Amino acid sequence: QVQLVESGGGLVQPGGSLRLSCAASGSIGNINRMGWYRQTPGKERELVASVTDGGTTNYADSVKGRFTISRDNAKNTVYLQMNSLKPEDAAVYYCNVYARLRWSTRTMDYWGQGTQVTVSS
């Protein structure tokens, strides 16, 4: 299995910054894609940003120019630098990895437990 440990959420004022981290561990054969999703009550979980093992990134339009995703392949860790935060960015942020276990040929999605981001003055 793959375990994901997230950190970095919290309370920040509008215009402030936060950095989320997510470290993957376990019997990992390969991690294809790593990313962050977010969800607010009553809404579907939405993609915020993702990065492939080749370094290709993808961002939601609402965060382009403000958020930056990066990954450290040696540490199986993905980061999300969030700048110029807005109240509408407040949500539970979930780490996601699309990975294959060592003994498997199947690639699957794995999810973190979520970390709360609150943007308020």
PDB file of C-alpha atoms in Angstrom:
ATOM      1  CA  GLN A   1       0.000   0.000   0.000  1.00  0.00           C
ATOM      2  CA  VAL A   2       0.906   3.668  -0.273  1.00  0.00           C
ATOM      3  CA  GLN A   3       0.748   5.998   2.702  1.00  0.00           C
ATOM      4  CA  LEU A   4       0.462   9.749   2.200  1.00  0.00           C
ATOM      5  CA  VAL A   5       1.295  12.209   4.960  1.00  0.00           C
ATOM      6  CA  GLU A   6       0.232  15.787   4.381  1.00  0.00           C
ATOM      7  CA  SER A   7       1.334  18.888   6.218  1.00  0.00           C
ATOM      8  CA  GLY A   8       1.275  22.654   5.933  1.00  0.00           C
ATOM      9  CA  GLY A   9      -2.367  23.586   6.147  1.00  0.00           C
ATOM     10  CA  GLY A  10      -3.684  26.236   8.488  1.00  0.00           C
ATOM     11  CA  LEU A  11      -5.144  29.700   8.824  1.00  0.00           C
ATOM     12  CA  VAL A  12      -3.840  32.544   6.696  1.00  0.00           C
ATOM     13  CA  GLN A  13      -5.040  36.045   5.907  1.00  0.00           C
ATOM     14  CA  PRO A  14      -6.123  36.985   2.397  1.00  0.00           C
ATOM     15  CA  GLY A  15      -3.057  37.719   0.316  1.00  0.00           C
ATOM     16  CA  GLY A  16      -0.914  35.426   2.409  1.00  0.00           C
ATOM     17  CA  SER A  17       0.961  32.255   1.536  1.00  0.00           C
ATOM     18  CA  LEU A  18       1.047  28.641   2.601  1.00  0.00           C
ATOM     19  CA  ARG A  19       3.083  25.664   1.494  1.00  0.00           C
ATOM     20  CA  LEU A  20       1.585  22.194   1.533  1.00  0.00           C
ATOM     21  CA  SER A  21       3.708  19.066   1.545  1.00  0.00           C
ATOM     22  CA  CYS A  22       2.798  15.446   0.948  1.00  0.00           C
ATOM     23  CA  ALA A  23       5.218  12.584   1.433  1.00  0.00           C
ATOM     24  CA  ALA A  24       4.453   9.178  -0.021  1.00  0.00           C
ATOM     25  CA  SER A  25       5.812   5.992   1.483  1.00  0.00           C
ATOM     26  CA  GLY A  26       5.232   2.279   1.272  1.00  0.00           C
ATOM     27  CA  SER A  27       5.912  -0.406  -1.274  1.00  0.00           C
ATOM     28  CA  ILE A  28       6.084   1.992  -4.169  1.00  0.00           C
ATOM     29  CA  GLY A  29       7.238   0.805  -7.543  1.00  0.00           C
ATOM     30  CA  ASN A  30       6.650   4.011  -9.461  1.00  0.00           C
ATOM     31  CA  ILE A  31       4.738   7.236  -8.994  1.00  0.00           C
ATOM     32  CA  ASN A  32       3.363   8.516 -12.256  1.00  0.00           C
ATOM     33  CA  ARG A  33       1.471  11.603 -11.233  1.00  0.00           C
ATOM     34  CA  MET A  34       1.268  13.568  -7.978  1.00  0.00           C
ATOM     35  CA  GLY A  35      -1.226  16.291  -7.298  1.00  0.00           C
ATOM     36  CA  TRP A  36      -3.484  18.263  -5.047  1.00  0.00           C
ATOM     37  CA  TYR A  37      -7.262  18.422  -5.020  1.00  0.00           C
ATOM     38  CA  ARG A  38      -9.559  20.470  -2.832  1.00  0.00           C
ATOM     39  CA  GLN A  39     -13.096  20.197  -1.610  1.00  0.00           C
ATOM     40  CA  THR A  40     -15.574  22.437   0.184  1.00  0.00           C
ATOM     41  CA  PRO A  41     -18.853  21.313   1.769  1.00  0.00           C
ATOM     42  CA  GLY A  42     -21.511  20.519  -0.787  1.00  0.00           C
ATOM     43  CA  LYS A  43     -19.124  20.628  -3.712  1.00  0.00           C
ATOM     44  CA  GLU A  44     -17.252  17.996  -5.658  1.00  0.00           C
ATOM     45  CA  ARG A  45     -13.551  17.507  -5.170  1.00  0.00           C
ATOM     46  CA  GLU A  46     -11.672  19.485  -7.793  1.00  0.00           C
ATOM     47  CA  LEU A  47      -8.174  19.332  -9.194  1.00  0.00           C
ATOM     48  CA  VAL A  48      -5.933  22.160  -8.058  1.00  0.00           C
ATOM     49  CA  ALA A  49      -2.641  21.124  -9.635  1.00  0.00           C
ATOM     50  CA  SER A  50      -0.752  18.043 -10.716  1.00  0.00           C
ATOM     51  CA  VAL A  51       2.722  17.127 -11.881  1.00  0.00           C
ATOM     52  CA  THR A  52       3.874  14.054 -13.750  1.00  0.00           C
ATOM     53  CA  ASP A  53       7.094  12.141 -13.200  1.00  0.00           C
ATOM     54  CA  GLY A  54       8.385  13.907 -16.294  1.00  0.00           C
ATOM     55  CA  GLY A  55       7.683  17.308 -14.786  1.00  0.00           C
ATOM     56  CA  THR A  56       4.611  18.263 -16.786  1.00  0.00           C
ATOM     57  CA  THR A  57       2.318  20.414 -14.687  1.00  0.00           C
ATOM     58  CA  ASN A  58      -1.385  21.129 -14.867  1.00  0.00           C
ATOM     59  CA  TYR A  59      -3.264  23.823 -12.954  1.00  0.00           C
ATOM     60  CA  ALA A  60      -6.852  24.796 -12.401  1.00  0.00           C
ATOM     61  CA  ASP A  61      -7.550  28.121 -14.088  1.00  0.00           C
ATOM     62  CA  SER A  62      -8.480  29.646 -10.749  1.00  0.00           C
ATOM     63  CA  VAL A  63      -4.982  29.134  -9.312  1.00  0.00           C
ATOM     64  CA  LYS A  64      -2.766  29.781 -12.326  1.00  0.00           C
ATOM     65  CA  GLY A  65      -0.144  32.379 -11.562  1.00  0.00           C
ATOM     66  CA  ARG A  66      -0.658  32.043  -7.808  1.00  0.00           C
ATOM     67  CA  PHE A  67       0.048  28.394  -7.004  1.00  0.00           C
ATOM     68  CA  THR A  68       3.116  26.363  -7.913  1.00  0.00           C
ATOM     69  CA  ILE A  69       3.365  22.602  -7.715  1.00  0.00           C
ATOM     70  CA  SER A  70       6.670  20.792  -7.514  1.00  0.00           C
ATOM     71  CA  ARG A  71       7.933  17.349  -6.604  1.00  0.00           C
ATOM     72  CA  ASP A  72      11.064  15.754  -5.245  1.00  0.00           C
ATOM     73  CA  ASN A  73      11.249  12.335  -6.848  1.00  0.00           C
ATOM     74  CA  ALA A  74      14.047  11.187  -4.552  1.00  0.00           C
ATOM     75  CA  LYS A  75      11.812  11.844  -1.543  1.00  0.00           C
ATOM     76  CA  ASN A  76       8.488  10.882  -3.174  1.00  0.00           C
ATOM     77  CA  THR A  77       7.203  14.240  -2.013  1.00  0.00           C
ATOM     78  CA  VAL A  78       4.992  16.794  -3.687  1.00  0.00           C
ATOM     79  CA  TYR A  79       4.673  20.423  -2.683  1.00  0.00           C
ATOM     80  CA  LEU A  80       2.097  23.097  -3.349  1.00  0.00           C
ATOM     81  CA  GLN A  81       3.225  26.672  -2.864  1.00  0.00           C
ATOM     82  CA  MET A  82       0.139  28.850  -2.541  1.00  0.00           C
ATOM     83  CA  ASN A  83       0.569  32.603  -2.830  1.00  0.00           C
ATOM     84  CA  SER A  84      -1.907  35.482  -2.934  1.00  0.00           C
ATOM     85  CA  LEU A  85      -4.487  33.330  -1.219  1.00  0.00           C
ATOM     86  CA  LYS A  86      -8.122  34.304  -1.509  1.00  0.00           C
ATOM     87  CA  PRO A  87     -11.087  33.412   0.701  1.00  0.00           C
ATOM     88  CA  GLU A  88     -12.384  31.210  -2.112  1.00  0.00           C
ATOM     89  CA  ASP A  89      -9.227  29.079  -1.840  1.00  0.00           C
ATOM     90  CA  ALA A  90     -10.361  27.896   1.575  1.00  0.00           C
ATOM     91  CA  ALA A  91     -11.022  24.162   1.472  1.00  0.00           C
ATOM     92  CA  VAL A  92      -9.766  20.794   2.571  1.00  0.00           C
ATOM     93  CA  TYR A  93      -6.798  20.001   0.362  1.00  0.00           C
ATOM     94  CA  TYR A  94      -6.115  16.381  -0.521  1.00  0.00           C
ATOM     95  CA  CYS A  95      -2.886  14.923  -1.797  1.00  0.00           C
ATOM     96  CA  ASN A  96      -3.245  12.441  -4.624  1.00  0.00           C
ATOM     97  CA  VAL A  97      -0.737  10.097  -6.193  1.00  0.00           C
ATOM     98  CA  TYR A  98      -1.196   7.790  -9.151  1.00  0.00           C
ATOM     99  CA  ALA A  99       1.218   5.018  -8.374  1.00  0.00           C
ATOM    100  CA  ARG A 100       2.140   1.397  -8.938  1.00  0.00           C
ATOM    101  CA  LEU A 101       3.169  -0.910  -6.139  1.00  0.00           C
ATOM    102  CA  ARG A 102       6.417  -2.845  -6.475  1.00  0.00           C
ATOM    103  CA  TRP A 103       4.813  -6.196  -7.142  1.00  0.00           C
ATOM    104  CA  SER A 104       1.979  -4.933  -9.258  1.00  0.00           C
ATOM    105  CA  THR A 105       1.453  -3.996 -12.873  1.00  0.00           C
ATOM    106  CA  ARG A 106      -1.575  -1.893 -11.959  1.00  0.00           C
ATOM    107  CA  THR A 107      -1.435   1.844 -11.369  1.00  0.00           C
ATOM    108  CA  MET A 108      -3.954   3.250  -8.899  1.00  0.00           C
ATOM    109  CA  ASP A 109      -5.005   6.459  -7.215  1.00  0.00           C
ATOM    110  CA  TYR A 110      -4.120   6.950  -3.556  1.00  0.00           C
ATOM    111  CA  TRP A 111      -5.389   9.781  -1.346  1.00  0.00           C
ATOM    112  CA  GLY A 112      -4.168  11.594   1.715  1.00  0.00           C
ATOM    113  CA  GLN A 113      -6.374  12.321   4.703  1.00  0.00           C
ATOM    114  CA  GLY A 114      -6.744  15.990   3.826  1.00  0.00           C
ATOM    115  CA  THR A 115      -5.467  19.192   5.363  1.00  0.00           C
ATOM    116  CA  GLN A 116      -7.597  22.245   6.081  1.00  0.00           C
ATOM    117  CA  VAL A 117      -6.723  25.586   4.531  1.00  0.00           C
ATOM    118  CA  THR A 118      -8.607  28.573   5.922  1.00  0.00           C
ATOM    119  CA  VAL A 119      -8.259  32.016   4.376  1.00  0.00           C
ATOM    120  CA  SER A 120      -9.775  34.675   6.563  1.00  0.00           C
ATOM    121  CA  SER A 121      -8.991  38.008   8.135  1.00  0.00           C
TER     122      SER A 121
END
